[in-house]
mmCIF file of N, CA and C in Angstrom:
data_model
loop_
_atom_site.group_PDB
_atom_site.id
_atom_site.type_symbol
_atom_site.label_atom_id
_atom_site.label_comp_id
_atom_site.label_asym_id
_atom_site.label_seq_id
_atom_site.Cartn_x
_atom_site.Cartn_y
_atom_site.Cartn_z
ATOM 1 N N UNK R 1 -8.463 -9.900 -4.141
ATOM 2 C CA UNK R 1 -8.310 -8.466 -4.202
ATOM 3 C C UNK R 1 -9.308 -7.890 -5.198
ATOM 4 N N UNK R 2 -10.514 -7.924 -4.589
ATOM 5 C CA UNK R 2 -11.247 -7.099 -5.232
ATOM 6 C C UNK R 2 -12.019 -5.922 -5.188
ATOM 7 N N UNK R 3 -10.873 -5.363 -4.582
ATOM 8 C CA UNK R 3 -11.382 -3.755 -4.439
ATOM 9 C C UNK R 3 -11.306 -3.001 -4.951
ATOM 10 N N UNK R 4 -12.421 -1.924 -4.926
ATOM 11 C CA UNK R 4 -12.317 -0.834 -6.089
ATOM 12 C C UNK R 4 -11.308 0.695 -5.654
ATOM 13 N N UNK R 5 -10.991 1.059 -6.475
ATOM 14 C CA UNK R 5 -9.666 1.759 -6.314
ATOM 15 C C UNK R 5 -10.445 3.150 -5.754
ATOM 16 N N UNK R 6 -11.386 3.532 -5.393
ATOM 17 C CA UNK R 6 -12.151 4.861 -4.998
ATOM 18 C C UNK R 6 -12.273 4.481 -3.027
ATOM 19 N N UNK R 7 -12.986 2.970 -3.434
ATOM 20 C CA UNK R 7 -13.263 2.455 -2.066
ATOM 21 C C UNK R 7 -11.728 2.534 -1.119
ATOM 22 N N UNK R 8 -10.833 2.064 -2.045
ATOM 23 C CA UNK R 8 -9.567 1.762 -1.518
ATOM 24 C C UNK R 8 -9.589 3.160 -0.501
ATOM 25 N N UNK R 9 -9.086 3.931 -1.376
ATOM 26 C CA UNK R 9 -8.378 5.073 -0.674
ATOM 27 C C UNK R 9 -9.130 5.710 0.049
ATOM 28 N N UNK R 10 -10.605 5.508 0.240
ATOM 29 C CA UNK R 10 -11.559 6.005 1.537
ATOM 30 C C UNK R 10 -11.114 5.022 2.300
ATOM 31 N N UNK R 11 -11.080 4.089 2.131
ATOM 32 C CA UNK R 11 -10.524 3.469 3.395
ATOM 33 C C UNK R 11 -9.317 3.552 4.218
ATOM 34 N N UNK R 12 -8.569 3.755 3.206
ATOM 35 C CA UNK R 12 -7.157 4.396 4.137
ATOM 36 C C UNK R 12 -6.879 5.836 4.883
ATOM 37 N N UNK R 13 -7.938 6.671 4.104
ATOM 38 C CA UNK R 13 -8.157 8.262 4.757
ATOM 39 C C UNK R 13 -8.798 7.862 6.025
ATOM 40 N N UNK R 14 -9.908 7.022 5.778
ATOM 41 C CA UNK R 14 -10.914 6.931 7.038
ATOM 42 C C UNK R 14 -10.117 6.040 8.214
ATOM 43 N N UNK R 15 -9.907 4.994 7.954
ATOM 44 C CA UNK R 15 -9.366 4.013 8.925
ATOM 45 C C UNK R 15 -7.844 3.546 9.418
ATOM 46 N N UNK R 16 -6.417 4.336 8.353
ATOM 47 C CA UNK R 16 -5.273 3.961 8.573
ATOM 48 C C UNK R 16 -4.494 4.727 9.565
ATOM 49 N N UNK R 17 -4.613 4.478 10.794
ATOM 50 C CA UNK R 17 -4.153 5.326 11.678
ATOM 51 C C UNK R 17 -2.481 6.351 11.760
ATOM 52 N N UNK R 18 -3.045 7.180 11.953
ATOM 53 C CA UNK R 18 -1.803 8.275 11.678
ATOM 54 C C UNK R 18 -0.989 8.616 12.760
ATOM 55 N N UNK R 19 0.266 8.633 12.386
ATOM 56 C CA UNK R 19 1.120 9.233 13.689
ATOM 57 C C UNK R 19 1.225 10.637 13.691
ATOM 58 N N UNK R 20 0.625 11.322 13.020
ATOM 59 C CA UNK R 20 0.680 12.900 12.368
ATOM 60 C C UNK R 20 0.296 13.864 14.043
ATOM 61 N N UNK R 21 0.056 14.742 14.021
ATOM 62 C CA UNK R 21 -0.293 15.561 14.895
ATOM 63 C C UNK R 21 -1.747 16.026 14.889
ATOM 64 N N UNK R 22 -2.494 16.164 15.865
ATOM 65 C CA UNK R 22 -3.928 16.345 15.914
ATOM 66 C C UNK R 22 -4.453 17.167 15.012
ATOM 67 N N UNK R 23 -3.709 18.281 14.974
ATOM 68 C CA UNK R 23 -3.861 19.391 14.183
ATOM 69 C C UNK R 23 -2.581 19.789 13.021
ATOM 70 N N UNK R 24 -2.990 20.196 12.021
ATOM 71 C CA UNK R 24 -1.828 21.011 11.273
ATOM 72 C C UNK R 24 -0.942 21.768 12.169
ATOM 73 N N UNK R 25 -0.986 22.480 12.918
ATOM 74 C CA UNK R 25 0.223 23.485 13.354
ATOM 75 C C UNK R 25 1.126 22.411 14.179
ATOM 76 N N UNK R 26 0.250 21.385 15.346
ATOM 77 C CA UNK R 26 0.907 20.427 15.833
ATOM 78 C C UNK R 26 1.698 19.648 15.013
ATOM 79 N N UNK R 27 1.575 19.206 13.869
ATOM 80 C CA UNK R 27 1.963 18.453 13.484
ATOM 81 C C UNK R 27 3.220 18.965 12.728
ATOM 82 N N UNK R 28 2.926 20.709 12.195
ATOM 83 C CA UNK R 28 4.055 21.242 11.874
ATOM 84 C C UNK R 28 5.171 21.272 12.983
ATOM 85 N N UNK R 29 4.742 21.444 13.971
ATOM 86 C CA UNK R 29 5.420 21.353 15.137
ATOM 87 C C UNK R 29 6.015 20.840 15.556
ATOM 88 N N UNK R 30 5.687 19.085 15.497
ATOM 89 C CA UNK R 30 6.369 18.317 16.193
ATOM 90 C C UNK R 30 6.395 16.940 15.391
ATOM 91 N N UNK R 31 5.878 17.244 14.012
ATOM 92 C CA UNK R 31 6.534 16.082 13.234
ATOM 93 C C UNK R 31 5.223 14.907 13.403
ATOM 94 N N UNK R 32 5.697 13.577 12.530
ATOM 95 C CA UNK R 32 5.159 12.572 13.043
ATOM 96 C C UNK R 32 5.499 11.351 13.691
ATOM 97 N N UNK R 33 4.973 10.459 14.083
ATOM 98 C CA UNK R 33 5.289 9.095 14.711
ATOM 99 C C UNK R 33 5.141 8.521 13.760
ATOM 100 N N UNK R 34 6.692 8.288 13.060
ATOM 101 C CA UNK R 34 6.977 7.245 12.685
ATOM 102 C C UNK R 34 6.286 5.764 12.808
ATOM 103 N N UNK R 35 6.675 5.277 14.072
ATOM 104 C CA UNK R 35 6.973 3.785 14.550
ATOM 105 C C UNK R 35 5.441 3.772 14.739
ATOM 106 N N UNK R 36 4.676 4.303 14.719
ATOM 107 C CA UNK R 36 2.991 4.182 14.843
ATOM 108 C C UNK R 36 1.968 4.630 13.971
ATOM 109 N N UNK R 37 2.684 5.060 12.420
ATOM 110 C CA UNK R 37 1.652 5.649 11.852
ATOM 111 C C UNK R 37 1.407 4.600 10.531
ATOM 112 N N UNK R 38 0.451 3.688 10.161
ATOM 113 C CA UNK R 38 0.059 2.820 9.702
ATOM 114 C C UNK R 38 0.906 3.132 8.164
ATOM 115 N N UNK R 39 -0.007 4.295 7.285
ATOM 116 C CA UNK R 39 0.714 4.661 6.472
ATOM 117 C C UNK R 39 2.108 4.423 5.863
ATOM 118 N N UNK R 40 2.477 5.024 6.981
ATOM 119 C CA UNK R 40 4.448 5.098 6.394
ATOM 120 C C UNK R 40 4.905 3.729 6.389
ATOM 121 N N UNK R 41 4.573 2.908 7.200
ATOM 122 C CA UNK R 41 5.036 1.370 7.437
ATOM 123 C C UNK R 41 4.622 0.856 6.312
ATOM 124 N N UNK R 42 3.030 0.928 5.818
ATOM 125 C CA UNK R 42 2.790 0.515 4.404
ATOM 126 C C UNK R 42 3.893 0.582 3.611
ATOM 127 N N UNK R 43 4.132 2.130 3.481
ATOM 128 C CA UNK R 43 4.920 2.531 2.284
ATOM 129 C C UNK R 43 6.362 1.985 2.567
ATOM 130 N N UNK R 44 6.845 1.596 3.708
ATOM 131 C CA UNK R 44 8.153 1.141 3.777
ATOM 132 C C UNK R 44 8.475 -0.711 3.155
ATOM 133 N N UNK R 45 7.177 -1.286 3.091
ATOM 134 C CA UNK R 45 6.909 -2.513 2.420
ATOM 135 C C UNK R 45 6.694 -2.075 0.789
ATOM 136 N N UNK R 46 5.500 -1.512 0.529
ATOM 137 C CA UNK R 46 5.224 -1.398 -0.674
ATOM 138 C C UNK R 46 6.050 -0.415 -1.725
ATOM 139 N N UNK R 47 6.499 0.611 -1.085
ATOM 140 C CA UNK R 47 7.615 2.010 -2.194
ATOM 141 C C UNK R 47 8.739 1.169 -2.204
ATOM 142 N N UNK R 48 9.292 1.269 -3.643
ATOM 143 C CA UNK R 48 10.373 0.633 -4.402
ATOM 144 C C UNK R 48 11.382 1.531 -4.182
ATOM 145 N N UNK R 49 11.291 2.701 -3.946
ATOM 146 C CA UNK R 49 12.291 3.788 -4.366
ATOM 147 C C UNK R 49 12.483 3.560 -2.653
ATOM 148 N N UNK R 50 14.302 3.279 -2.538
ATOM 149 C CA UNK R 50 14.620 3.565 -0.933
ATOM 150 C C UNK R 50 14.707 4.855 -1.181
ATOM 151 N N UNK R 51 14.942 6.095 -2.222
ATOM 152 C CA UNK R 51 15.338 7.539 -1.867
ATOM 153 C C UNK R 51 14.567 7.804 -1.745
ATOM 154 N N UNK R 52 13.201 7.705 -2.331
ATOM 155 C CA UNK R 52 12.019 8.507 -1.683
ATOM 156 C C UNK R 52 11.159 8.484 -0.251
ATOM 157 N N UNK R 53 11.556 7.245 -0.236
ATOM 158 C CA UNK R 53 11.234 6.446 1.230
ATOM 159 C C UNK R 53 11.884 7.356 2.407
ATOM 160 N N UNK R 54 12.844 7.721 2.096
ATOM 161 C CA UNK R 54 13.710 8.362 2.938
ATOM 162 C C UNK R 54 13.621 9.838 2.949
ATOM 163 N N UNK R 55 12.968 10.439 1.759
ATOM 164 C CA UNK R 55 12.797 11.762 1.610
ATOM 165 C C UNK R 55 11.327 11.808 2.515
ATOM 166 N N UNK R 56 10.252 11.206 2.145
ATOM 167 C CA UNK R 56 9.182 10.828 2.553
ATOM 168 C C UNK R 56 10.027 10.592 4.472
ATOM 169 N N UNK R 57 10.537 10.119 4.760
ATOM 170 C CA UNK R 57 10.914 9.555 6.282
ATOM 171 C C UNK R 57 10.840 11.105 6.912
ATOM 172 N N UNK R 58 12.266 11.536 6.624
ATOM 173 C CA UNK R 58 12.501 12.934 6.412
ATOM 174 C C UNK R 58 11.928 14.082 6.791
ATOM 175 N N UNK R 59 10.869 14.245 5.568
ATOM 176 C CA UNK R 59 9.972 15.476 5.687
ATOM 177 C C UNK R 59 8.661 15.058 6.813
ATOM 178 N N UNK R 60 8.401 13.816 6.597
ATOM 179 C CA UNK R 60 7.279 13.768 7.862
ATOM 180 C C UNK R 60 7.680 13.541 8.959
ATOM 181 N N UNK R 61 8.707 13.131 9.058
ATOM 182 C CA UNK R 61 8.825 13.371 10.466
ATOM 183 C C UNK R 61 9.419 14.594 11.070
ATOM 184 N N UNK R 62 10.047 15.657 10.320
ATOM 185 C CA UNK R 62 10.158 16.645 10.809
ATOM 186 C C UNK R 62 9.131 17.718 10.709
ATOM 187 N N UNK R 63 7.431 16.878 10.307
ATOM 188 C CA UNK R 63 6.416 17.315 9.753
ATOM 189 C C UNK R 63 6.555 18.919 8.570
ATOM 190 N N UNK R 64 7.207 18.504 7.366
ATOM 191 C CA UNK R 64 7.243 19.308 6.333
ATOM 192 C C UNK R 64 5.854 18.588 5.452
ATOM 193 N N UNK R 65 5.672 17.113 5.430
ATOM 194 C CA UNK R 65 4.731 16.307 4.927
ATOM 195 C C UNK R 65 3.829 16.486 5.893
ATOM 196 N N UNK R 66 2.587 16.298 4.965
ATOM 197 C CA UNK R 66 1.682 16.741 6.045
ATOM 198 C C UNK R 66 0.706 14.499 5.682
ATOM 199 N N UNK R 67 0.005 14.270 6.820
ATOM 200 C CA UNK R 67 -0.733 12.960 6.536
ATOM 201 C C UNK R 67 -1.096 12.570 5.418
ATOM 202 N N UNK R 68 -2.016 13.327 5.347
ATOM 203 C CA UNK R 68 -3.189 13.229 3.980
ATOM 204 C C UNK R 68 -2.211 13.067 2.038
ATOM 205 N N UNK R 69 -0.689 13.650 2.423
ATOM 206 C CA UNK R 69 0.390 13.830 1.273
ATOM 207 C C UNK R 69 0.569 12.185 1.536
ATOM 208 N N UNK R 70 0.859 11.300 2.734
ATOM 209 C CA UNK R 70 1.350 10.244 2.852
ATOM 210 C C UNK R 70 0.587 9.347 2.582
ATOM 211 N N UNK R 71 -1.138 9.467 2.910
ATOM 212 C CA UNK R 71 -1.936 8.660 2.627
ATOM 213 C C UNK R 71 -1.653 8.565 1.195
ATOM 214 N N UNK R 72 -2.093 9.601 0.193
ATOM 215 C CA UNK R 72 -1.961 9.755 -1.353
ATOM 216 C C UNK R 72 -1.377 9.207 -1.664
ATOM 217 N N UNK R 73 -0.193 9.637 -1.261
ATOM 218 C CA UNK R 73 0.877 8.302 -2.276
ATOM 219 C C UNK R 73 0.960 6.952 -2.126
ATOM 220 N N UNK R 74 0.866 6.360 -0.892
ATOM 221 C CA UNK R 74 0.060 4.901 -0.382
ATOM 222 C C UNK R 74 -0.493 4.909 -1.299
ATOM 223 N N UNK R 75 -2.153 5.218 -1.313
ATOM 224 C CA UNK R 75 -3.104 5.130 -1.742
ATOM 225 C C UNK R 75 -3.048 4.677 -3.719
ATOM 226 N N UNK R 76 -2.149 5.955 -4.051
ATOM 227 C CA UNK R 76 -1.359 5.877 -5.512
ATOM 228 C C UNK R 76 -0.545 4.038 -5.597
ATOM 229 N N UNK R 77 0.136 4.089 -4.441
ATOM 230 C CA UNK R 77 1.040 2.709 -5.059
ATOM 231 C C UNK R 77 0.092 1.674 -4.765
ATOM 232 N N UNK R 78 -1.046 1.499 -3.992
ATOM 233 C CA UNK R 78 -1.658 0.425 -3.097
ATOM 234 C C UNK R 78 -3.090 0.080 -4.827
ATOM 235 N N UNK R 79 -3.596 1.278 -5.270
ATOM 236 C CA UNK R 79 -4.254 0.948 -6.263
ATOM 237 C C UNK R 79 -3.404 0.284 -7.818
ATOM 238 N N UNK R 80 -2.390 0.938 -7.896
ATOM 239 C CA UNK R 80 -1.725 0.426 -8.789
ATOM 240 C C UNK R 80 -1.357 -1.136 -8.920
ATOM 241 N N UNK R 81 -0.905 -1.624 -7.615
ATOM 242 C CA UNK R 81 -0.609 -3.033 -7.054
ATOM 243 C C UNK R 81 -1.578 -3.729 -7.505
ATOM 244 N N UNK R 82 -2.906 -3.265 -7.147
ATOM 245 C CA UNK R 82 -4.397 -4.263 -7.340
ATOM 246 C C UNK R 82 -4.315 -4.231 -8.650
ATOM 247 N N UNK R 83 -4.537 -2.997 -9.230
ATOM 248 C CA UNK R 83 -4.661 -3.072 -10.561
ATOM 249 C C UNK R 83 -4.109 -4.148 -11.512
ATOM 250 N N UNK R 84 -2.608 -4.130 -10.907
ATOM 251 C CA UNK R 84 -1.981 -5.225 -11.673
ATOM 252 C C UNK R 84 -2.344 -6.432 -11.408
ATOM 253 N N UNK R 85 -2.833 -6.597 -10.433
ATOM 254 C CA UNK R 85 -2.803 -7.908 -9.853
ATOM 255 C C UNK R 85 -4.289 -8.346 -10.394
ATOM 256 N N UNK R 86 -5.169 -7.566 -10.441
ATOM 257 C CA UNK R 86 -6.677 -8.163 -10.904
ATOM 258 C C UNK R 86 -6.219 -7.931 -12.863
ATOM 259 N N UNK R 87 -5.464 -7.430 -13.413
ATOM 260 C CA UNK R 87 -5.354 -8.005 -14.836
ATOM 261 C C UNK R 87 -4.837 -8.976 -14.789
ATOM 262 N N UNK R 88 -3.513 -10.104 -13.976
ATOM 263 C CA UNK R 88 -3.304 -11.115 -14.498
ATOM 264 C C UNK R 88 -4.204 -12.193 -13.852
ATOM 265 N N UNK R 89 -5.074 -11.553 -12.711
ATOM 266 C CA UNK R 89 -5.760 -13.089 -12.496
ATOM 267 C C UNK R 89 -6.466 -12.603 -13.250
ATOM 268 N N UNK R 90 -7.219 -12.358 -14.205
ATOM 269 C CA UNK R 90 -8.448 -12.106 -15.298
ATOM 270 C C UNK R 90 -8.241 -13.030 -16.483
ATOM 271 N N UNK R 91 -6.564 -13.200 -16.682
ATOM 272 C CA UNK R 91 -6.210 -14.129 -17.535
ATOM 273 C C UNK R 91 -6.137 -15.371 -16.972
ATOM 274 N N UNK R 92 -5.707 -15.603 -15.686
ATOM 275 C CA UNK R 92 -6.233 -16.837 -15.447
ATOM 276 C C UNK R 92 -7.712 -17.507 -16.434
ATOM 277 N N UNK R 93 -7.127 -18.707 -16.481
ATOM 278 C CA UNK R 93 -8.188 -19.767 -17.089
ATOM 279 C C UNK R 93 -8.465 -20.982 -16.307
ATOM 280 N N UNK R 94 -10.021 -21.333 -16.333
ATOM 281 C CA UNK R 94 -9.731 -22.695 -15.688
ATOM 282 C C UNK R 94 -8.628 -23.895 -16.401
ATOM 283 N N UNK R 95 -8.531 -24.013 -17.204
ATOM 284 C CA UNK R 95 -7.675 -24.800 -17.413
ATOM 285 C C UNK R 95 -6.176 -24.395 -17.151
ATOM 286 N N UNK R 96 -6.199 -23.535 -17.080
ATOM 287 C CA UNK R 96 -4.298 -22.999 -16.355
ATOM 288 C C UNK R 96 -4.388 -23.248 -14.787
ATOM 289 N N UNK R 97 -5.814 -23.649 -14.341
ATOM 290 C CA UNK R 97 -5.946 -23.794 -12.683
ATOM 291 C C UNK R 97 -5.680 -25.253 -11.915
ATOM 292 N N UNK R 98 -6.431 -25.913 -13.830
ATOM 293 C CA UNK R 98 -6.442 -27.364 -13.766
ATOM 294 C C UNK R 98 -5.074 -27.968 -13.955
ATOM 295 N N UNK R 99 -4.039 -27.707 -14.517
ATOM 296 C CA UNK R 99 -3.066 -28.106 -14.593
ATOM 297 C C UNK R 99 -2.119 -27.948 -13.317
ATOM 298 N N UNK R 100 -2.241 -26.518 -12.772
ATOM 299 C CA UNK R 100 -1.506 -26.950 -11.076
ATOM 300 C C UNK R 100 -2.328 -27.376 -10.540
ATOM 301 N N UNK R 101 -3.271 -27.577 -10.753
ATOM 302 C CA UNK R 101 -3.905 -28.562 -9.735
ATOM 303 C C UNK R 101 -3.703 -30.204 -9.828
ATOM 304 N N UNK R 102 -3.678 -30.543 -11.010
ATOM 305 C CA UNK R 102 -3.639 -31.714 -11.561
ATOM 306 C C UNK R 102 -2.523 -32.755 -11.107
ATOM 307 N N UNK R 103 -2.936 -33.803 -10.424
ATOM 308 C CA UNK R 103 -1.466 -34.919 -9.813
ATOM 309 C C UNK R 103 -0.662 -35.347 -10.617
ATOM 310 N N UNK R 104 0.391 -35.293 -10.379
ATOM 311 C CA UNK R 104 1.649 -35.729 -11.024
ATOM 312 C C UNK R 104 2.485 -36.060 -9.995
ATOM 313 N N UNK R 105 3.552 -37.428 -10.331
ATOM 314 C CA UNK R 105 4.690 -38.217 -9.628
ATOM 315 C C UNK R 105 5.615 -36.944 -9.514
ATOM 316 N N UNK R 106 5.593 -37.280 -8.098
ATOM 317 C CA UNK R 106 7.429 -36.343 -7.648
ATOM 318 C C UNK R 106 8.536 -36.816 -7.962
ATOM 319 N N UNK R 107 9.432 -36.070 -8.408
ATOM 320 C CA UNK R 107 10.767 -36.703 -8.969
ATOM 321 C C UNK R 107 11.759 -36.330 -7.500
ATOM 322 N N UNK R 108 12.502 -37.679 -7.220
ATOM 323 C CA UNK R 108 13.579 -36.822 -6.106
ATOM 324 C C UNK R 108 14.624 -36.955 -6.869
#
């Protein structure tokens, strides 16, 4: 995971397919697709909070949320994740690599 957190979220504006409506008024209109919009499924793995998940469910699909609100916050939890995740492998050491790596007898 070594992506940069700018790149990240162009990539999810540009390429994470949306169940949203073609247009703003459509989409005010008639909500989004759930069961097809890349986004929200993210966020149903990655968001910790089931209430917001559900507020978030909610408003976009009765399109009060508009895409680009759903990407953001993705985008918000998806950089944060890396973030954490590229400080503790940084502490990785080879020798903390060498030791799980290193053979040792199995005990049954």
């Amino acid at each position: 995971m070594c992506i940069r957190d700018r790149y990240m979220g162009d990539k999810i504006n540009k390429y994470a397919f949306s169940g949203g409506g073609r247009t703003i008024e459509e989409h005010r209109e008639k909500g989004a697709n759930l069961d097809v919009d890349i986004p929200f499924i993210y966020l149903s793995f990655f968001l910790e909070s089931d209430e917001r998940l559900e507020e978030i469910r909610a408003g976009y699909g009765k399109g009060e949320i508009l895409t680009g609100d759903v990407k953001k916050e993705l985008i918000g939890i998806l950089q944060e994740l890396v973030r954490e995740h590229q400080e503790r492998r940084a502490k990785v050491t080879d020798e903390i690599v060498d030791k799980y790596l290193e053979i040792r007898p199995i005990k049954f």
